[in-house]
Amino acid sequence: MSQVTEIMKFNKHFVEEKEYEAYLTSRFPDKKMLIITCMDTRLVELLPKAMNFKNGDVKIIKNAGAVISQPFGSVMRSVMVALYELDADEVIVVGHYECGMASLNADRMINSIKERGVSEQVLDTLENSGIKLTKWLRGFDNVEEGVIQTVELIKRHPLLPPNVPIHGMIIDPATGALELVSDGYAEYKATL
């Protein structure tokens, strides 16, 4: 049986038994908070537990490294939607130790792309179109630097509402211990 078949079988039972009722909530975050974090598998359940969040409390955006690299890309658009349309009024960027983005090697990944069947012609076309894959596939040197860069990108965004606290944290993916690396309240209080 394929994994998709197993998912569909489980889902049918989940819906028939009304197990979804334990998760009913609105689309608005009860704690009026947006979390931007990494897609790392170790954080799926650990991060909400370590931060005392349950279903309905927060909006969560996940991507590789909890990085926003484009100020007008889809992740930043999601931040704006959360702030302007979904009642979030605070943002926390949560990176984690042992992040794959800290060791991302663009050349190695490009070789993997080729090994998995993407032609040299496609890569050349991208390069000749101005897309520098070695730059686009770049990670960060350390997790704190990655978190702070994303916090700063959000704080400097021209569409960010005034006085929105933007925090930065790092979570230990083994223990769930959190470290505050950028206190958005300190900057918020300084503007009052």
CSV table of C-alpha atoms in Angstrom, one decimal:
chain,number,residue,atom,x,y,z
A,1,MET,CA,0.0,0.0,0.0
A,2,SER,CA,1.4,3.4,-0.9
A,3,GLN,CA,1.8,6.2,1.6
A,4,VAL,CA,-0.9,8.3,-0.1
A,5,THR,CA,-3.3,5.3,0.0
A,6,GLU,CA,-2.6,5.0,3.8
A,7,ILE,CA,-3.2,8.7,4.3
A,8,MET,CA,-6.6,8.5,2.4
A,9,LYS,CA,-7.6,5.4,4.4
A,10,PHE,CA,-6.7,7.1,7.7
A,11,ASN,CA,-8.5,10.3,6.7
A,12,LYS,CA,-11.7,8.6,5.8
A,13,HIS,CA,-11.8,7.1,9.3
A,14,PHE,CA,-10.7,10.5,10.9
A,15,VAL,CA,-13.7,12.2,9.2
A,16,GLU,CA,-16.2,9.4,9.8
A,17,GLU,CA,-15.4,9.3,13.5
A,18,LYS,CA,-15.5,13.1,13.7
A,19,GLU,CA,-12.0,13.2,15.2
A,20,TYR,CA,-11.6,16.7,13.7
A,21,GLU,CA,-13.9,18.1,16.3
A,22,ALA,CA,-11.0,18.3,18.8
A,23,TYR,CA,-9.3,20.8,16.4
A,24,LEU,CA,-12.1,23.1,15.5
A,25,THR,CA,-11.1,26.8,15.8
A,26,SER,CA,-11.4,30.0,13.8
A,27,ARG,CA,-9.0,31.2,11.1
A,28,PHE,CA,-7.9,34.0,13.4
A,29,PRO,CA,-5.0,33.3,15.8
A,30,ASP,CA,-6.2,33.4,19.5
A,31,LYS,CA,-2.8,34.7,20.6
A,32,LYS,CA,-2.6,37.2,17.7
A,33,MET,CA,0.8,35.9,16.8
A,34,LEU,CA,2.7,34.8,13.7
A,35,ILE,CA,5.5,32.3,13.9
A,36,ILE,CA,8.0,31.9,11.1
A,37,THR,CA,10.1,28.7,11.5
A,38,CYS,CA,12.0,26.0,9.8
A,39,MET,CA,10.4,23.0,8.1
A,40,ASP,CA,12.7,20.7,10.1
A,41,THR,CA,10.9,17.5,11.0
A,42,ARG,CA,12.1,17.7,14.6
A,43,LEU,CA,10.0,20.8,15.1
A,44,VAL,CA,6.6,19.6,13.9
A,45,GLU,CA,5.3,18.8,17.4
A,46,LEU,CA,8.2,20.1,19.5
A,47,LEU,CA,8.0,23.7,18.6
A,48,PRO,CA,4.3,24.2,19.5
A,49,LYS,CA,4.8,22.2,22.8
A,50,ALA,CA,7.9,24.1,23.7
A,51,MET,CA,6.2,27.5,23.1
A,52,ASN,CA,2.9,26.4,24.7
A,53,PHE,CA,0.8,26.8,21.6
A,54,LYS,CA,-2.2,24.7,20.7
A,55,ASN,CA,-4.3,24.5,17.5
A,56,GLY,CA,-5.8,27.9,16.9
A,57,ASP,CA,-3.3,29.9,18.9
A,58,VAL,CA,-0.9,31.1,16.2
A,59,LYS,CA,-0.3,31.3,12.5
A,60,ILE,CA,2.8,29.3,11.4
A,61,ILE,CA,4.8,29.7,8.3
A,62,LYS,CA,7.5,27.1,7.6
A,63,ASN,CA,10.3,27.0,5.1
A,64,ALA,CA,13.9,26.0,4.9
A,65,GLY,CA,15.8,27.8,7.6
A,66,ALA,CA,13.0,30.2,8.7
A,67,VAL,CA,14.6,32.5,6.2
A,68,ILE,CA,12.8,35.3,4.3
A,69,SER,CA,15.1,36.1,1.4
A,70,GLN,CA,12.8,38.1,-0.8
A,71,PRO,CA,11.1,41.2,0.7
A,72,PHE,CA,8.3,40.9,-1.9
A,73,GLY,CA,8.2,37.1,-2.2
A,74,SER,CA,5.5,34.7,-1.1
A,75,VAL,CA,6.7,34.4,2.5
A,76,MET,CA,6.6,38.1,3.1
A,77,ARG,CA,3.2,38.3,1.5
A,78,SER,CA,2.0,35.7,4.0
A,79,VAL,CA,3.4,37.9,6.8
A,80,MET,CA,1.4,40.8,5.5
A,81,VAL,CA,-1.8,38.7,5.2
A,82,ALA,CA,-1.4,37.6,8.8
A,83,LEU,CA,-0.9,41.1,10.0
A,84,TYR,CA,-3.5,42.9,7.9
A,85,GLU,CA,-6.2,40.3,7.3
A,86,LEU,CA,-5.9,37.7,10.1
A,87,ASP,CA,-5.4,39.8,13.3
A,88,ALA,CA,-1.8,38.9,14.1
A,89,ASP,CA,0.0,41.8,15.8
A,90,GLU,CA,3.3,40.2,16.7
A,91,VAL,CA,5.9,38.1,14.8
A,92,ILE,CA,8.5,35.6,16.1
A,93,VAL,CA,11.2,34.2,13.8
A,94,VAL,CA,12.3,30.8,15.2
A,95,GLY,CA,15.5,29.2,13.9
A,96,HIS,CA,17.1,26.1,15.3
A,97,TYR,CA,20.5,24.6,16.0
A,98,GLU,CA,21.8,22.0,13.6
A,99,CYS,CA,19.9,23.6,10.7
A,100,GLY,CA,20.6,22.2,7.2
A,101,MET,CA,20.5,25.8,5.8
A,102,ALA,CA,23.7,26.5,7.8
A,103,SER,CA,25.5,23.8,5.9
A,104,LEU,CA,23.8,24.2,2.6
A,105,ASN,CA,26.4,23.8,-0.2
A,106,ALA,CA,25.1,25.2,-3.5
A,107,ASP,CA,27.6,23.3,-5.7
A,108,ARG,CA,26.7,20.0,-4.0
A,109,MET,CA,23.0,20.7,-4.4
A,110,ILE,CA,23.4,21.6,-8.1
A,111,ASN,CA,25.2,18.3,-8.6
A,112,SER,CA,22.3,16.5,-6.9
A,113,ILE,CA,19.9,18.4,-9.2
A,114,LYS,CA,21.8,17.1,-12.2
A,115,GLU,CA,22.0,13.5,-10.8
A,116,ARG,CA,18.2,13.6,-10.4
A,117,GLY,CA,17.6,14.3,-14.1
A,118,VAL,CA,17.6,18.1,-14.6
A,119,SER,CA,19.5,18.8,-17.8
A,120,GLU,CA,22.6,20.9,-18.2
A,121,GLN,CA,20.5,22.8,-20.8
A,122,VAL,CA,17.9,23.8,-18.2
A,123,LEU,CA,20.7,25.0,-15.8
A,124,ASP,CA,22.4,27.0,-18.5
A,125,THR,CA,19.0,28.6,-19.5
A,126,LEU,CA,18.5,29.7,-15.9
A,127,GLU,CA,22.0,31.0,-15.6
A,128,ASN,CA,21.7,32.9,-18.9
A,129,SER,CA,18.4,34.4,-17.7
A,130,GLY,CA,20.1,36.0,-14.7
A,131,ILE,CA,19.3,33.4,-12.1
A,132,LYS,CA,22.5,32.6,-10.2
A,133,LEU,CA,21.7,29.2,-8.6
A,134,THR,CA,24.8,29.4,-6.4
A,135,LYS,CA,23.5,32.6,-4.9
A,136,TRP,CA,19.8,31.4,-4.7
A,137,LEU,CA,20.8,28.1,-3.0
A,138,ARG,CA,23.0,29.8,-0.4
A,139,GLY,CA,22.3,29.2,3.3
A,140,PHE,CA,23.7,31.1,6.2
A,141,ASP,CA,26.9,30.8,8.2
A,142,ASN,CA,25.2,30.4,11.6
A,143,VAL,CA,21.6,30.1,12.8
A,144,GLU,CA,21.7,33.3,14.9
A,145,GLU,CA,22.8,35.3,11.8
A,146,GLY,CA,20.0,33.7,9.8
A,147,VAL,CA,17.4,34.6,12.4
A,148,ILE,CA,18.6,38.2,12.8
A,149,GLN,CA,18.8,38.8,9.0
A,150,THR,CA,15.1,37.7,8.7
A,151,VAL,CA,14.0,39.8,11.7
A,152,GLU,CA,15.8,42.8,10.2
A,153,LEU,CA,14.2,42.2,6.8
A,154,ILE,CA,10.7,42.2,8.3
A,155,LYS,CA,11.4,45.2,10.5
A,156,ARG,CA,12.6,47.3,7.5
A,157,HIS,CA,9.8,46.3,5.2
A,158,PRO,CA,8.0,49.4,4.0
A,159,LEU,CA,4.5,47.8,4.4
A,160,LEU,CA,5.0,46.7,8.0
A,161,PRO,CA,2.5,48.4,10.3
A,162,PRO,CA,4.2,50.7,12.9
A,163,ASN,CA,4.9,49.3,16.4
A,164,VAL,CA,4.7,45.6,15.5
A,165,PRO,CA,7.1,43.7,17.7
A,166,ILE,CA,9.4,41.4,15.6
A,167,HIS,CA,11.3,38.8,17.8
A,168,GLY,CA,14.0,36.3,17.0
A,169,MET,CA,14.5,33.0,18.8
A,170,ILE,CA,16.5,29.9,18.4
A,171,ILE,CA,15.2,26.5,19.6
A,172,ASP,CA,17.2,23.5,20.5
A,173,PRO,CA,15.7,20.7,18.3
A,174,ALA,CA,16.5,18.1,20.9
A,175,THR,CA,15.3,19.7,24.1
A,176,GLY,CA,13.0,22.5,23.0
A,177,ALA,CA,15.0,25.1,25.0
A,178,LEU,CA,14.5,28.6,23.5
A,179,GLU,CA,17.0,31.4,23.3
A,180,LEU,CA,15.8,35.0,22.7
A,181,VAL,CA,18.2,36.6,20.2
A,182,SER,CA,16.2,39.6,19.2
A,183,ASP,CA,13.6,41.2,21.6
A,184,GLY,CA,11.0,43.0,19.6
A,185,TYR,CA,9.5,44.5,22.8
A,186,ALA,CA,12.7,46.4,23.5
A,187,GLU,CA,12.5,48.2,20.2
A,188,TYR,CA,8.8,48.6,20.5
A,189,LYS,CA,9.2,50.3,23.9
A,190,ALA,CA,11.9,52.6,22.5
A,191,THR,CA,9.5,54.0,20.0
A,192,LEU,CA,6.9,55.0,22.6
